[in-house]
Amino acid sequence: MSVTAARRSPAQSVGEWTSGGKYGPVISFSEDSRFPRPRSERWRGFVRQASYVAIDVLLVSFAAIATYGARFGFARYRSLLGSSSRELVRHAYSHTYLALLLLYVALMVMACMSQHLYHTARELSALQESLKVAKAVGFATTLLALFIFISGDKEISRLVVVSSGVLNVSTLAGWRYGKRRYVLRRARRGEGVSRALIIGAGKLGRTFASWLESNRQYGYTVCGFLDVHPNGDQSVLGSIQDLKEVALKHFIDQLFVTLPADRELVKEIWVEARRLRLNLKVVPDIYDGLGWRAPIRSIAGFPVIELHWQPIPALGLVVKRAIDIVLASLGLIVAAPLLALAALWIRFDSPGPVMYAALRVARKGKKFRCYKLRTMVHDADAHKESLRQSNERNGPFFKMENDPRITLPGRWLRKLSIDELPQLFNVLLGDMSLVGPRPHPVDDYERYDTEHLRRLDVRPGLTGLWQVTARRDPSFEKNMALDLEYIENWTLGLDLKILLHTIPAVLRAEGH
């Protein structure tokens, strides 16, 4: 590195928005930083994000109008040009496609927000951002198609919906790619670039300098280093005592401190930076490098370094819940005659209620009433402890193949898994999901070991990975391993796969 790095540098490929180095950025100064910022900067950030939303809204609307016109002809638009304002308003209120466009625009904006596309970290590559756009458009288009399916509207062209989604991927990803090119072009011309001086020429300082030089879109050019012990390297412009002279001589705008924590030294640098009206940032070298990639958050005004974060797939969980509601509702409608016949059989076979509502343990240890058709004698719970010595399952939960408490109808209802259909009500109530670990009774839950509690991180389900792969395996450890595998590798695709495998398992009458 030269003593004074040039403002112009060789062009960096647009795809190379992340450093190829081993350590990557030490601290992210991207647009999604949660440090408290000055009011003017917060206002500029809000205006910038609002403009991004406006661009997306215009492009989504354009795609919808273009695909609608291509499908039905643009003559319909020409017929509206001579209409009065009252006729235009009346047409808008009566036109189904306009209502769907408004819904689609709202879904698209929310999907893009869930993918953080309105304050995207600059270290994200163009390809990664485009994939996020495709994911957001896919979710929004799928939800719109699901809404159209539920509404039963046969006049809506599915081709228009699909074509709009494809066009939106191109336009929304395209303008973001163009924005990246513009930012890089400005950085190459030296427009808006801050001249940076790094205090500390050790491993951290040099890694950070290399990353800044490799990521010119951040708008920094590194002029050199100051160090406690200058070693004759040309890039080291002097000692820390030379800060004022070096800063003035090289027209420094920004100081980065990468020295090991020394409160008195940092305070001295801070005083000098205030005198010279320079921006000052401290890059902490802590925990043997664990904090190098860690984002910094602000909690009640205190900066917090986040060494580990487990992301929550918020949009995926929303879609999962929507699918639960739709399929559970349809399932209850389709299964109503079967449930009525089963209820009559139970009623005539033995005394007691038709429904059995028992306490089960759900997500985070919450208890709920789990509904199912009664398959045992009405006082079955009173005999459970006396039968524990005949338990055929290893571990805390109880199961017997030939449980003497099971009634004749109950044996068939269990075999065909009809007894569990009322749990679709639990799915609608939000206590359960269609797919997830099966909910255990309270007395079985009280026998859990500490590590077993991890299966309560998610909603219990009607069916799960264990049910479709090892339903008759008596090993509690196998059951637990499959539940944890599901939790750690959950995707909407995995849910769909489990549901599709559940259908043949039910048809084969594998319940017991």
Coordinates of C-alpha atoms in Angstrom, one line a residue:
M1 CA 0.0 0.0 0.0
S2 CA 1.3 3.4 -0.9
V3 CA 1.7 6.2 1.7
T4 CA -1.3 8.1 0.3
A5 CA -3.7 5.8 -1.4
A6 CA -5.1 7.2 -4.6
R7 CA -8.8 8.2 -4.7
R8 CA -9.2 6.3 -8.0
S9 CA -8.7 2.5 -7.9
P10 CA -9.1 -0.3 -10.4
A11 CA -12.8 -1.1 -10.8
Q12 CA -14.1 -3.8 -8.6
S13 CA -16.5 -6.3 -10.1
V14 CA -20.1 -5.7 -9.2
G15 CA -20.4 -9.2 -8.1
E16 CA -17.4 -8.8 -5.7
W17 CA -19.2 -7.0 -2.9
T18 CA -17.7 -9.1 -0.2
S19 CA -14.1 -9.4 0.7
G20 CA -12.3 -12.6 -0.4
G21 CA -10.1 -12.4 2.7
K22 CA -10.2 -14.8 5.6
Y23 CA -11.7 -12.5 8.2
G24 CA -14.0 -10.2 6.2
P25 CA -15.3 -6.9 7.6
V26 CA -14.6 -6.3 11.3
I27 CA -17.6 -4.0 11.9
S28 CA -20.4 -3.6 9.4
F29 CA -21.1 0.1 8.6
S30 CA -23.9 -0.9 6.4
E31 CA -27.3 0.8 6.0
D32 CA -28.9 -1.6 8.5
S33 CA -26.7 -0.6 11.4
R34 CA -28.7 -0.1 14.6
F35 CA -26.5 2.4 16.2
P36 CA -28.3 5.5 17.3
R37 CA -27.7 8.1 14.5
P38 CA -28.2 11.8 14.3
R39 CA -31.7 12.9 13.5
S40 CA -30.8 14.3 10.1
E41 CA -29.1 11.0 9.2
R42 CA -32.1 9.0 10.4
W43 CA -34.4 11.3 8.3
R44 CA -32.3 10.7 5.2
G45 CA -32.4 7.0 5.8
F46 CA -36.2 7.1 6.1
V47 CA -36.5 9.1 2.9
R48 CA -34.1 6.7 1.1
Q49 CA -36.1 3.6 2.2
A50 CA -39.4 5.3 1.4
S51 CA -38.1 6.0 -2.1
Y52 CA -37.1 2.3 -2.5
V53 CA -40.6 1.3 -1.5
A54 CA -42.1 3.8 -4.0
I55 CA -39.9 2.4 -6.8
D56 CA -41.0 -1.2 -6.0
V57 CA -44.7 -0.1 -5.9
L58 CA -44.4 1.6 -9.3
L59 CA -42.6 -1.4 -10.9
V60 CA -45.1 -3.9 -9.4
S61 CA -48.0 -1.8 -10.7
F62 CA -46.3 -1.5 -14.1
A63 CA -45.8 -5.3 -14.3
A64 CA -49.4 -5.9 -13.5
I65 CA -50.7 -3.4 -16.0
A66 CA -48.3 -4.7 -18.7
T67 CA -49.3 -8.4 -18.2
Y68 CA -53.0 -7.6 -18.0
G69 CA -52.8 -5.6 -21.2
A70 CA -50.8 -8.3 -23.0
R71 CA -53.4 -10.9 -21.9
F72 CA -56.6 -9.0 -22.6
G73 CA -55.5 -6.2 -25.0
F74 CA -54.7 -2.6 -24.3
A75 CA -57.9 -1.4 -25.9
R76 CA -59.5 -1.6 -22.4
Y77 CA -57.1 1.1 -21.2
R78 CA -57.9 3.4 -24.2
S79 CA -61.6 3.2 -23.4
L80 CA -61.0 4.7 -20.0
L81 CA -59.2 7.7 -21.3
G82 CA -62.4 9.6 -22.2
S83 CA -64.2 8.6 -19.0
S84 CA -65.2 11.2 -16.4
S85 CA -63.6 11.1 -12.9
R86 CA -66.8 9.6 -11.5
E87 CA -66.8 6.8 -14.0
L88 CA -63.1 6.1 -13.3
V89 CA -63.8 5.9 -9.5
R90 CA -66.8 3.6 -10.2
H91 CA -64.8 1.4 -12.5
A92 CA -62.0 1.2 -9.9
Y93 CA -64.4 0.1 -7.1
S94 CA -66.0 -2.6 -9.4
H95 CA -62.9 -4.0 -11.0
T96 CA -61.6 -7.2 -9.3
Y97 CA -58.1 -6.8 -10.8
L98 CA -57.5 -3.4 -9.2
A99 CA -58.4 -4.8 -5.8
L100 CA -56.0 -7.7 -6.4
L101 CA -53.3 -5.3 -7.5
L102 CA -53.6 -3.3 -4.3
L103 CA -53.4 -6.6 -2.3
Y104 CA -50.4 -7.7 -4.4
V105 CA -48.5 -4.4 -3.9
A106 CA -49.1 -4.7 -0.1
L107 CA -47.9 -8.3 0.0
M108 CA -44.9 -7.5 -2.1
V109 CA -43.8 -4.6 0.1
M110 CA -44.2 -6.7 3.2
A111 CA -42.3 -9.6 1.6
C112 CA -39.4 -7.3 0.6
M113 CA -39.3 -5.9 4.2
S114 CA -39.1 -9.4 5.6
Q115 CA -36.0 -10.0 3.3
H116 CA -34.5 -6.6 4.5
L117 CA -34.5 -5.4 0.9
Y118 CA -35.1 -1.8 1.9
H119 CA -31.9 -1.5 4.0
T120 CA -29.7 -4.2 2.4
A121 CA -26.2 -4.7 3.8
R122 CA -23.7 -3.6 1.2
E123 CA -21.5 -6.6 1.7
L124 CA -24.3 -8.7 0.2
S125 CA -23.4 -9.7 -3.3
A126 CA -25.6 -8.8 -6.3
L127 CA -26.5 -12.5 -6.8
Q128 CA -27.5 -12.8 -3.1
E129 CA -29.6 -9.7 -3.3
S130 CA -31.3 -11.0 -6.5
L131 CA -32.1 -14.3 -4.8
K132 CA -33.6 -12.4 -1.9
V133 CA -35.8 -10.5 -4.4
A134 CA -36.8 -13.8 -6.1
K135 CA -37.7 -15.2 -2.7
A136 CA -39.8 -12.1 -1.7
V137 CA -41.6 -12.1 -5.1
G138 CA -42.2 -15.9 -4.8
F139 CA -43.8 -15.6 -1.4
A140 CA -46.0 -12.6 -2.3
T141 CA -47.2 -14.2 -5.6
T142 CA -47.9 -17.6 -3.8
L143 CA -49.9 -15.8 -1.1
L144 CA -51.9 -13.9 -3.8
A145 CA -52.6 -17.2 -5.7
L146 CA -53.7 -18.8 -2.4
F147 CA -56.1 -15.9 -1.8
I148 CA -57.5 -16.2 -5.3
F149 CA -57.9 -20.0 -4.7
I150 CA -59.8 -19.5 -1.4
S151 CA -62.0 -16.8 -2.9
G152 CA -63.1 -19.2 -5.6
D153 CA -62.9 -16.5 -8.3
K154 CA -62.7 -18.3 -11.6
E155 CA -62.4 -15.1 -13.7
I156 CA -59.0 -14.2 -12.5
S157 CA -56.3 -15.2 -15.1
R158 CA -53.7 -17.4 -13.5
L159 CA -51.4 -16.5 -16.4
V160 CA -51.6 -12.8 -15.5
V161 CA -50.6 -13.6 -11.9
V162 CA -47.7 -15.9 -12.9
S163 CA -46.4 -13.5 -15.6
S164 CA -46.5 -10.6 -13.2
G165 CA -44.4 -12.6 -10.7
V166 CA -41.8 -13.4 -13.3
L167 CA -41.6 -9.8 -14.6
N168 CA -41.4 -8.5 -11.0
V169 CA -38.3 -10.7 -10.3
S170 CA -36.6 -9.1 -13.3
T171 CA -37.6 -5.5 -12.6
L172 CA -37.1 -5.4 -8.9
A173 CA -33.7 -7.2 -9.1
G174 CA -32.8 -5.1 -12.1
W175 CA -33.1 -1.7 -10.6
R176 CA -31.2 -2.8 -7.5
Y177 CA -28.4 -4.0 -9.7
G178 CA -28.4 -0.7 -11.4
K179 CA -28.2 1.1 -8.1
R180 CA -25.1 -1.0 -7.2
R181 CA -23.5 0.0 -10.5
Y182 CA -24.2 3.6 -9.8
V183 CA -22.7 3.5 -6.3
L184 CA -19.5 1.7 -7.5
R185 CA -19.1 4.2 -10.4
R186 CA -19.3 7.1 -7.9
A187 CA -16.7 5.4 -5.6
R188 CA -14.3 4.8 -8.6
R189 CA -14.6 8.5 -9.5
G190 CA -13.8 9.4 -5.9
E191 CA -17.1 11.1 -5.3
G192 CA -18.2 11.1 -1.7
V193 CA -15.1 9.1 -0.6
S194 CA -13.8 9.5 2.9
R195 CA -10.0 9.5 3.5
A196 CA -9.4 7.0 6.3
L197 CA -6.4 6.7 8.7
I198 CA -6.1 3.5 10.7
I199 CA -4.5 3.7 14.1
G200 CA -2.9 0.3 14.7
A201 CA -0.9 -1.5 12.1
G202 CA -1.3 -5.0 13.6
K203 CA -3.1 -8.0 12.1
L204 CA -6.6 -6.5 12.8
G205 CA -5.7 -3.1 11.4
R206 CA -4.2 -4.5 8.2
T207 CA -7.1 -7.0 7.7
F208 CA -9.6 -4.2 8.1
A209 CA -7.7 -1.9 5.7
S210 CA -7.6 -4.7 3.1
W211 CA -11.3 -5.2 3.4
L212 CA -12.0 -1.4 3.0
E213 CA -9.9 -1.3 -0.1
S214 CA -11.6 -4.4 -1.5
N215 CA -15.1 -2.9 -0.8
R216 CA -14.9 0.5 -2.4
Q217 CA -18.7 0.9 -2.4
Y218 CA -18.4 1.8 1.3
G219 CA -16.8 5.0 0.2
Y220 CA -13.4 4.8 2.1
T221 CA -9.9 5.1 0.8
V222 CA -7.2 4.1 3.3
C223 CA -4.3 6.6 3.4
G224 CA -2.1 4.6 5.8
F225 CA -1.5 3.7 9.4
L226 CA -0.3 5.1 12.7
D227 CA 1.2 2.7 15.2
V228 CA 2.6 2.7 18.7
H229 CA 5.9 1.3 17.3
P230 CA 6.5 2.4 13.7
N231 CA 8.7 -0.2 12.0
G232 CA 9.8 1.6 8.9
D233 CA 7.0 0.3 6.7
Q234 CA 6.0 3.0 4.2
S235 CA 2.3 2.5 4.9
V236 CA 2.9 3.4 8.6
L237 CA 2.9 7.2 8.4
G238 CA 4.1 7.8 12.0
S239 CA 3.4 7.2 15.7
I240 CA 0.2 8.0 17.5
Q241 CA 1.8 11.2 18.7
D242 CA 1.9 12.3 15.1
L243 CA -1.8 12.1 14.7
K244 CA -2.4 15.9 14.2
E245 CA 0.4 16.4 11.7
V246 CA -0.5 13.3 9.6
A247 CA -4.3 14.0 9.7
L248 CA -3.8 17.6 8.4
K249 CA -1.1 16.6 5.9
H250 CA -3.2 13.8 4.3
F251 CA -6.6 15.5 4.6
I252 CA -8.0 12.7 6.8
D253 CA -11.8 12.5 7.2
Q254 CA -12.1 9.3 9.3
L255 CA -10.1 7.6 12.1
F256 CA -10.4 3.9 12.8
V257 CA -8.8 2.6 16.0
T258 CA -7.8 -1.0 15.8
L259 CA -5.5 -1.1 18.8
P260 CA -6.0 -3.5 21.8
A261 CA -8.2 -2.0 24.4
D262 CA -6.4 0.8 26.2
R263 CA -8.9 3.3 27.7
E264 CA -6.4 6.1 28.3
L265 CA -5.0 5.9 24.8
V266 CA -8.4 5.8 23.2
K267 CA -9.5 8.8 25.3
E268 CA -6.5 10.8 24.1
I269 CA -7.2 9.9 20.5
W270 CA -10.9 10.9 21.1
V271 CA -9.8 14.4 22.4
E272 CA -7.6 15.0 19.4
A273 CA -10.3 13.8 17.0
R274 CA -12.7 16.3 18.5
R275 CA -10.1 19.1 18.1
L276 CA -9.5 18.2 14.5
R277 CA -13.3 17.6 13.8
L278 CA -12.6 14.0 12.6
N279 CA -15.0 11.1 12.7
L280 CA -13.7 8.4 15.1
K281 CA -14.7 4.7 15.1
V282 CA -13.2 2.0 17.3
V283 CA -12.9 -1.5 15.9
P284 CA -12.7 -3.9 18.9
D285 CA -10.2 -6.8 18.8
I286 CA -11.9 -9.0 21.4
Y287 CA -12.4 -12.7 22.2
D288 CA -9.6 -13.9 19.9
G289 CA -11.4 -12.7 16.8
L290 CA -14.9 -13.9 17.7
G291 CA -16.2 -10.4 17.5
W292 CA -14.7 -9.6 14.1
R293 CA -17.9 -10.5 12.1
A294 CA -20.3 -9.7 15.0
P295 CA -22.8 -6.9 14.3
I296 CA -23.2 -4.2 16.9
R297 CA -26.6 -3.4 18.2
S298 CA -27.9 -0.7 20.6
I299 CA -30.0 -1.7 23.6
A300 CA -31.2 1.3 25.6
G301 CA -28.3 3.3 24.3
F302 CA -25.7 0.7 25.2
P303 CA -23.7 -0.8 22.3
V304 CA -23.9 -4.6 22.3
I305 CA -21.7 -6.9 20.3
E306 CA -23.7 -9.8 19.1
L307 CA -21.4 -12.9 19.0
H308 CA -24.2 -15.3 18.0
W309 CA -27.6 -14.8 16.6
Q310 CA -30.2 -17.5 15.7
P311 CA -32.4 -16.0 12.9
I312 CA -36.1 -16.6 13.0
P313 CA -37.7 -17.3 9.6
A314 CA -40.5 -14.9 10.2
L315 CA -42.1 -14.9 6.7
G316 CA -41.8 -18.7 6.5
L317 CA -43.6 -19.1 9.8
V318 CA -46.4 -16.7 8.6
V319 CA -46.8 -18.8 5.4
K320 CA -46.7 -22.0 7.5
R321 CA -49.5 -20.6 9.7
A322 CA -51.5 -19.5 6.7
I323 CA -51.2 -23.0 5.2
D324 CA -52.3 -24.5 8.6
I325 CA -55.4 -22.4 8.7
V326 CA -56.4 -23.1 5.1
L327 CA -55.8 -26.9 5.1
A328 CA -57.3 -27.4 8.6
S329 CA -60.4 -25.6 7.5
L330 CA -60.7 -27.6 4.4
G331 CA -59.9 -30.8 6.3
L332 CA -62.7 -30.2 8.8
I333 CA -65.2 -29.6 6.1
V334 CA -64.3 -32.7 4.2
A335 CA -64.0 -34.9 7.3
A336 CA -67.3 -33.7 8.9
P337 CA -69.5 -36.6 7.7
L338 CA -66.8 -39.1 8.8
L339 CA -66.6 -37.5 12.2
A340 CA -70.3 -37.6 12.6
L341 CA -70.4 -41.4 11.8
A342 CA -67.5 -42.0 14.2
A343 CA -69.2 -40.1 16.9
L344 CA -72.4 -42.2 16.6
W345 CA -70.4 -45.4 16.8
I346 CA -68.6 -44.3 19.9
R347 CA -71.8 -43.1 21.6
F348 CA -73.6 -46.5 21.0
D349 CA -70.6 -48.6 21.9
S350 CA -69.7 -47.4 25.4
P351 CA -70.8 -44.8 28.0
G352 CA -68.9 -41.5 28.2
P353 CA -68.3 -38.4 26.1
V354 CA -67.6 -38.7 22.4
M355 CA -64.7 -36.3 22.5
Y356 CA -61.6 -36.7 24.7
A357 CA -59.9 -33.4 25.7
A358 CA -56.6 -34.0 27.6
L359 CA -54.0 -31.6 28.7
R360 CA -50.9 -31.7 26.4
V361 CA -47.7 -29.6 26.5
A362 CA -47.1 -27.3 23.6
R363 CA -44.5 -24.8 22.6
K364 CA -42.4 -23.3 25.4
G365 CA -44.1 -25.6 27.9
K366 CA -47.6 -24.1 27.4
K367 CA -50.4 -26.4 28.3
F368 CA -53.5 -26.8 26.2
R369 CA -56.5 -29.0 25.7
C370 CA -55.8 -31.4 22.9
Y371 CA -59.0 -32.8 21.2
K372 CA -59.5 -36.3 19.8
L373 CA -62.3 -38.8 19.5
R374 CA -62.5 -41.0 22.6
T375 CA -61.0 -44.4 21.8
M376 CA -60.8 -45.8 25.4
V377 CA -63.1 -46.4 28.3
H378 CA -64.2 -43.2 30.0
D379 CA -62.0 -43.8 33.1
A380 CA -58.9 -44.8 31.1
D381 CA -56.6 -42.1 32.8
A382 CA -57.3 -43.7 36.2
H383 CA -55.7 -47.0 35.1
K384 CA -52.6 -45.5 33.3
E385 CA -50.2 -45.7 36.3
S386 CA -51.1 -49.4 37.0
L387 CA -50.2 -50.2 33.4
R388 CA -46.8 -48.4 33.3
Q389 CA -45.0 -51.6 34.0
S390 CA -46.2 -52.9 30.6
N391 CA -45.1 -49.8 28.7
E392 CA -43.7 -50.7 25.3
R393 CA -41.9 -47.4 24.7
N394 CA -38.5 -46.6 26.0
G395 CA -38.2 -43.3 27.8
P396 CA -40.7 -41.0 29.4
F397 CA -43.8 -41.5 27.2
F398 CA -46.3 -44.3 27.5
K399 CA -47.6 -46.6 24.7
M400 CA -49.1 -50.1 24.6
E401 CA -49.9 -52.0 21.4
N402 CA -52.7 -54.0 23.0
D403 CA -53.9 -51.5 25.6
P404 CA -56.9 -53.2 27.5
R405 CA -58.5 -49.8 27.9
I406 CA -59.1 -49.3 24.1
T407 CA -62.7 -49.9 22.9
L408 CA -63.7 -51.7 19.7
P409 CA -64.4 -48.6 17.7
G410 CA -61.3 -47.0 19.2
R411 CA -59.1 -49.7 17.8
W412 CA -60.4 -49.0 14.3
L413 CA -60.4 -45.3 14.7
R414 CA -56.7 -45.4 15.8
K415 CA -55.7 -47.7 13.0
L416 CA -57.1 -45.3 10.4
S417 CA -55.9 -42.2 12.4
I418 CA -59.5 -40.9 12.4
D419 CA -59.4 -40.3 16.1
E420 CA -56.9 -37.4 15.6
L421 CA -59.0 -35.5 13.1
P422 CA -60.5 -33.2 15.8
Q423 CA -57.0 -31.9 16.4
L424 CA -57.6 -29.8 13.3
F425 CA -59.6 -27.6 15.7
N426 CA -56.3 -27.2 17.7
V427 CA -54.6 -26.2 14.5
L428 CA -57.2 -23.5 13.9
L429 CA -56.8 -22.3 17.5
G430 CA -53.0 -22.0 17.1
D431 CA -52.1 -24.6 19.7
M432 CA -50.9 -27.0 17.1
S433 CA -49.6 -27.1 13.5
L434 CA -50.2 -29.6 10.8
V435 CA -46.5 -30.7 11.0
G436 CA -44.4 -30.8 14.1
P437 CA -43.4 -33.0 17.1
R438 CA -46.4 -34.8 18.6
P439 CA -47.6 -33.2 21.8
H440 CA -47.0 -35.4 24.9
P441 CA -49.3 -35.7 28.0
V442 CA -48.3 -33.7 31.0
D443 CA -47.3 -36.7 33.1
D444 CA -44.9 -37.8 30.3
Y445 CA -43.6 -34.3 30.0
E446 CA -42.8 -34.2 33.7
R447 CA -40.4 -37.2 33.1
Y448 CA -38.4 -35.3 30.4
D449 CA -34.7 -34.9 30.9
T450 CA -33.3 -31.4 30.3
E451 CA -32.2 -32.0 26.8
H452 CA -35.6 -33.3 25.8
L453 CA -37.1 -29.8 26.3
R454 CA -35.7 -28.7 23.0
R455 CA -38.6 -30.4 21.2
L456 CA -40.8 -27.7 22.8
D457 CA -39.2 -24.9 20.8
V458 CA -41.9 -25.2 18.1
R459 CA -45.6 -25.9 17.9
P460 CA -46.6 -29.6 18.2
G461 CA -48.1 -31.1 15.1
L462 CA -50.6 -33.6 13.8
T463 CA -47.9 -35.4 12.0
G464 CA -44.1 -35.2 12.0
L465 CA -40.9 -36.7 10.8
W466 CA -41.1 -39.5 13.3
Q467 CA -44.6 -40.5 12.2
V468 CA -43.6 -41.0 8.6
T469 CA -40.2 -42.6 9.1
A470 CA -40.1 -44.6 12.4
R471 CA -43.7 -44.7 13.7
R472 CA -43.3 -48.2 15.2
D473 CA -39.8 -47.8 16.5
P474 CA -40.1 -48.1 20.4
S475 CA -37.0 -46.0 21.0
F476 CA -37.6 -42.7 22.7
E477 CA -34.1 -41.6 21.7
K478 CA -35.0 -42.2 18.0
N479 CA -38.2 -40.3 18.4
M480 CA -36.3 -37.4 20.0
A481 CA -33.5 -37.4 17.4
L482 CA -36.1 -37.2 14.5
D483 CA -38.0 -34.3 16.3
L484 CA -34.7 -32.4 16.8
E485 CA -33.7 -33.1 13.2
Y486 CA -37.0 -31.6 12.1
I487 CA -36.6 -28.5 14.3
E488 CA -33.0 -27.8 13.2
N489 CA -33.6 -28.3 9.4
W490 CA -37.2 -26.9 9.1
T491 CA -38.3 -25.5 5.8
L492 CA -41.7 -25.2 4.1
G493 CA -40.5 -27.9 1.7
L494 CA -39.8 -30.3 4.5
D495 CA -43.4 -29.7 5.8
L496 CA -44.8 -30.4 2.4
K497 CA -42.7 -33.6 2.1
I498 CA -43.9 -34.9 5.5
L499 CA -47.6 -34.1 4.6
L500 CA -47.3 -36.0 1.3
H501 CA -45.7 -39.0 3.1
T502 CA -48.4 -38.9 5.8
I503 CA -51.2 -39.7 3.2
P504 CA -49.9 -43.2 2.2
A505 CA -49.1 -43.9 5.8
V506 CA -52.8 -43.2 6.8
L507 CA -54.1 -45.2 3.8
R508 CA -51.9 -48.2 4.9
A509 CA -53.7 -48.0 8.3
E510 CA -50.4 -47.9 10.3
G511 CA -51.9 -46.2 13.3
H512 CA -52.1 -48.1 16.6

